[in-house]
PDB file of C-alpha atoms in Angstrom:
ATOM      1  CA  UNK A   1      28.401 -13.082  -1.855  1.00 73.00           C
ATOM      2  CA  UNK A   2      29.868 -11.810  -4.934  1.00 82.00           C
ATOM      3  CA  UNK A   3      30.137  -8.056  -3.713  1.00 85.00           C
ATOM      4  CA  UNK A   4      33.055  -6.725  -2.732  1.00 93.00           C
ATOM      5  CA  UNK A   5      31.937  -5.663   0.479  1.00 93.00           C
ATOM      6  CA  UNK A   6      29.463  -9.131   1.385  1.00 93.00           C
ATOM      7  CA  UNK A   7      28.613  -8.273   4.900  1.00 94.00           C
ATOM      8  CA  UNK A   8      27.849  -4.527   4.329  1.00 95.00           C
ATOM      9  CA  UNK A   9      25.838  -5.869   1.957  1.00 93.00           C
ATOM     10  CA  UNK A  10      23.943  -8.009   4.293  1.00 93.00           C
ATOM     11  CA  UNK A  11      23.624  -5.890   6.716  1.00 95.00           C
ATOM     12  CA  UNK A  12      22.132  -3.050   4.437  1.00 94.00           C
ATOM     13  CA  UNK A  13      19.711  -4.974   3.186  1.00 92.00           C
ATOM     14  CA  UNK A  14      18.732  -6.511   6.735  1.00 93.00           C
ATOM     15  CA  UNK A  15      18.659  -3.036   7.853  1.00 93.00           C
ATOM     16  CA  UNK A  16      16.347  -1.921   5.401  1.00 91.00           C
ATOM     17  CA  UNK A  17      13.734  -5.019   5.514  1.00 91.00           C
ATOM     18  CA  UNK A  18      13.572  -4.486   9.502  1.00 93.00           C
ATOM     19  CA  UNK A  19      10.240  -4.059  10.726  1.00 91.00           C
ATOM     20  CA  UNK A  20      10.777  -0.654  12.539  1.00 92.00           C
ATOM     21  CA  UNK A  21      12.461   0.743   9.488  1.00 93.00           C
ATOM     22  CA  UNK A  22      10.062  -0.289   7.137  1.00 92.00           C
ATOM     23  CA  UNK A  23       6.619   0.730   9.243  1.00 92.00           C
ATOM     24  CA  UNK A  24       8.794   4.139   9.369  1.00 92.00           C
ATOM     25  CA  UNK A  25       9.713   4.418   5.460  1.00 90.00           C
ATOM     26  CA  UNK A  26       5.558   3.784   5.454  1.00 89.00           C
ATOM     27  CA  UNK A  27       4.880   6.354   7.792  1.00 88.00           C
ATOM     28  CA  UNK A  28       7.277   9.148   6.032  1.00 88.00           C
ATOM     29  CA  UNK A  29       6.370   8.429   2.471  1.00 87.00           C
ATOM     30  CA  UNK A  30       3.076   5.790   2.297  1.00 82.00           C
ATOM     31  CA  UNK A  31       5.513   2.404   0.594  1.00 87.00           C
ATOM     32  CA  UNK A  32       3.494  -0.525   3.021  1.00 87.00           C
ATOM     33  CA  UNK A  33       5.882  -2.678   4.919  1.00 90.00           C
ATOM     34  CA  UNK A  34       6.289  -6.156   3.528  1.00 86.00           C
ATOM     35  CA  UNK A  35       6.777  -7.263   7.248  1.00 85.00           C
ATOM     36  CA  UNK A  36       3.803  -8.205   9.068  1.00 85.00           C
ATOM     37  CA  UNK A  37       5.122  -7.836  12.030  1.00 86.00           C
ATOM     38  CA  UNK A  38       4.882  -3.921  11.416  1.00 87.00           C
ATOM     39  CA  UNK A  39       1.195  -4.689  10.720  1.00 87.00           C
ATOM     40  CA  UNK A  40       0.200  -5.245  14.728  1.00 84.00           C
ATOM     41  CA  UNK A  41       2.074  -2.230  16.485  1.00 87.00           C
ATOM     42  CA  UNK A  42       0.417   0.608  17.720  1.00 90.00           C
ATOM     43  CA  UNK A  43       1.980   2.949  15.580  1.00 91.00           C
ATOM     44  CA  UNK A  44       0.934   1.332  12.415  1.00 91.00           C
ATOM     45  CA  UNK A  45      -3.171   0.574  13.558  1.00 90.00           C
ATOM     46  CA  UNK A  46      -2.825   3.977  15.140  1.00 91.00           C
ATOM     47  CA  UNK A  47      -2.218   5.857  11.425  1.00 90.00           C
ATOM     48  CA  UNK A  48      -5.103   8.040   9.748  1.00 91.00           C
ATOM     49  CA  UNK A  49      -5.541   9.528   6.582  1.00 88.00           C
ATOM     50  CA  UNK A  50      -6.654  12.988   6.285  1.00 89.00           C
ATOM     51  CA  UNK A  51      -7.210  12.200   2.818  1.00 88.00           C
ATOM     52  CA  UNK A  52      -9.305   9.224   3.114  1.00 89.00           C
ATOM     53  CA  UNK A  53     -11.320  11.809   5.808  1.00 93.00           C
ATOM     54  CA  UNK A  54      -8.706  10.571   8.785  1.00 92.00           C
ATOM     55  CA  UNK A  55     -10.157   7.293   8.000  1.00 93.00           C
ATOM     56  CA  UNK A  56      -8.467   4.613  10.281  1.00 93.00           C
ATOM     57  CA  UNK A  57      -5.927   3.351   7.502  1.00 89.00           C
ATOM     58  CA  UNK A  58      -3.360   1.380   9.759  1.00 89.00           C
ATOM     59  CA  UNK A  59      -6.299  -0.426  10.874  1.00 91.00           C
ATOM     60  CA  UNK A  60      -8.383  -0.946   7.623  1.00 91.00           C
ATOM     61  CA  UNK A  61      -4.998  -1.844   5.971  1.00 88.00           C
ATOM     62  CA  UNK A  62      -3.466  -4.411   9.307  1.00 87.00           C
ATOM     63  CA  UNK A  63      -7.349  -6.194   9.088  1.00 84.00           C
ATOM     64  CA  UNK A  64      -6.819  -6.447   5.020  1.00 83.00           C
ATOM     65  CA  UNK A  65      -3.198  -7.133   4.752  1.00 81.00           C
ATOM     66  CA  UNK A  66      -3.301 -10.139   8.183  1.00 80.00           C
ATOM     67  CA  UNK A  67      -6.248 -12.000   6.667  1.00 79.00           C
ATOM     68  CA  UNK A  68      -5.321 -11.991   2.804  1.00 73.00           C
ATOM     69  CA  UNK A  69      -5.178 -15.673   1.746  1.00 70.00           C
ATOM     70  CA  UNK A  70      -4.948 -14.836  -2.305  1.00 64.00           C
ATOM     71  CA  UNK A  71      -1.597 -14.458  -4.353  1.00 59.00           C
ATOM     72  CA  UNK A  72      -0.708 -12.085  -7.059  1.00 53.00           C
ATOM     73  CA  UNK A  73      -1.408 -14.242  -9.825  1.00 55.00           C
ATOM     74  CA  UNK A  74      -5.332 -13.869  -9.017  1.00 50.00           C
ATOM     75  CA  UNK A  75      -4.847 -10.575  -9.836  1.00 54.00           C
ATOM     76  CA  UNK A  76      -3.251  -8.083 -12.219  1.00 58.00           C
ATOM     77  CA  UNK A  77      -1.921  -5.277  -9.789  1.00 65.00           C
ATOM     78  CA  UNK A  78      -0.771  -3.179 -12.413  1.00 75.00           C
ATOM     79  CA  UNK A  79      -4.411  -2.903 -14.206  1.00 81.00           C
ATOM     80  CA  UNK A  80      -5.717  -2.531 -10.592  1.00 81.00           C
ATOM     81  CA  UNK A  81      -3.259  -0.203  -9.888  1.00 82.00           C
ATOM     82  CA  UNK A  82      -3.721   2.046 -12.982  1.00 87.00           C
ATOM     83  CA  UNK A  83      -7.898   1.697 -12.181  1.00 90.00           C
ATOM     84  CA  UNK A  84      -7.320   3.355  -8.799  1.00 90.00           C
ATOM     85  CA  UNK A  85      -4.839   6.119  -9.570  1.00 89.00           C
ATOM     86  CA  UNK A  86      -6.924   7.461 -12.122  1.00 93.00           C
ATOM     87  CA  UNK A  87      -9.895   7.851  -9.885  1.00 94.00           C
ATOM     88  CA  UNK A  88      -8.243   9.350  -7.383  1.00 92.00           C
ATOM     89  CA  UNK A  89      -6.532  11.175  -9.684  1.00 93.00           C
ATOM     90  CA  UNK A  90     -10.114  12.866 -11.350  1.00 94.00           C
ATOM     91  CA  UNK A  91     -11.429  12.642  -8.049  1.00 93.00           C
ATOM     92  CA  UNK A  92      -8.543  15.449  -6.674  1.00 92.00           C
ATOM     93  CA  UNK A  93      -8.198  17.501 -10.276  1.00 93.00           C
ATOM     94  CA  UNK A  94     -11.488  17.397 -12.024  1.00 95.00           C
ATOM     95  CA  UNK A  95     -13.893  17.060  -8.545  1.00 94.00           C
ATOM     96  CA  UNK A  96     -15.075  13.947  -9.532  1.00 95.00           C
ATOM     97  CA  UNK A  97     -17.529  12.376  -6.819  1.00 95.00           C
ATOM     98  CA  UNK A  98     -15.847   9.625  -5.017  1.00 93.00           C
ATOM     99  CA  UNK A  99     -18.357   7.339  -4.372  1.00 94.00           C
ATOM    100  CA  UNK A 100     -19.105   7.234  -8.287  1.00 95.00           C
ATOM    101  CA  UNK A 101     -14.970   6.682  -8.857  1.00 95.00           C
ATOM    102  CA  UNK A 102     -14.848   3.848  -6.464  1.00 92.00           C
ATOM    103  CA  UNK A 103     -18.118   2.335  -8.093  1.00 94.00           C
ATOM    104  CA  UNK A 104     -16.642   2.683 -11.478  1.00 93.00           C
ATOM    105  CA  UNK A 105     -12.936   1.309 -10.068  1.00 91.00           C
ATOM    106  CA  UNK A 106     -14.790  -1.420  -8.631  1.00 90.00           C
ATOM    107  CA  UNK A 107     -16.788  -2.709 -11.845  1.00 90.00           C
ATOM    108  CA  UNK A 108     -14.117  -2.691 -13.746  1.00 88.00           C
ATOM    109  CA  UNK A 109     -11.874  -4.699 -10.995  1.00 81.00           C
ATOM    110  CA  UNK A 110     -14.881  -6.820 -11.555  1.00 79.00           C
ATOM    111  CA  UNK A 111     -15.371  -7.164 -14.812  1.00 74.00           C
ATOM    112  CA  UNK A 112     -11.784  -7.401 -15.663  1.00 63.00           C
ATOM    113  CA  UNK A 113     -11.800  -5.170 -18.608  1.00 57.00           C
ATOM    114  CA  UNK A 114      -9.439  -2.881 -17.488  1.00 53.00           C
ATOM    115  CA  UNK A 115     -10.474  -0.073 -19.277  1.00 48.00           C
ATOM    116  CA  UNK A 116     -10.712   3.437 -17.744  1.00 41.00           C
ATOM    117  CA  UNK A 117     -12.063   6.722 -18.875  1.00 42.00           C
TER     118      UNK A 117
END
């Protein structure tokens, strides 16, 4: 309301929380759509990850993201964050086994120390 240019304003930031933009900004560079609308169309379920061995990630993350009933207060995202990007992050420079990374991720998730070496 206080911009000089209100409904510009509006309509930018409409345009940019819009279901079919946002499941295509997470299609061109991976930022998941806040809009769970985006979470039930065929082009999101139909998305896999050559990465994750063209794992079915649309649908792993739709089943995940529809049926979370927790908040971000139960958990600190940055820690689990941090955990996550560091495995993957040994797991693509150093060779690191995978299945050991997400082991070690998840103990630490569960433990809550938050430490990771």
């Amino acid at each position: 309301a206080a911009s000089r240019y209100p409904q510009e304003a509006y309509e930018l930031a409409r345009w940019l929380t819009a279901p079919p933009r946002q499941l295509d900004n997470f299609i061109q560079n991976g930022n998941f759509p806040s809009t769970p609308e985006s979470y039930a169309s065929s082009e999101f379920i139909g998305i896999h990850d050559p990465f994750f061995n063209n794992a079915p990630t649309g649908q792993i993350y739709s089943y995940t993201a529809l049926r979370y009933k927790g908040g971000f207060e139960d958990a600190d995202m940055t820690i689990t964050d941090r955990l996550i990007r560091d495995a993957l992050q040994r797991v693509e420079t150093e060779g690191a086994d995978p299945d050991l990374m997400w082991e070690s991720v998840m103990e630490e998730i569960g433990s809550g120390t938050g430490s990771s070496n």
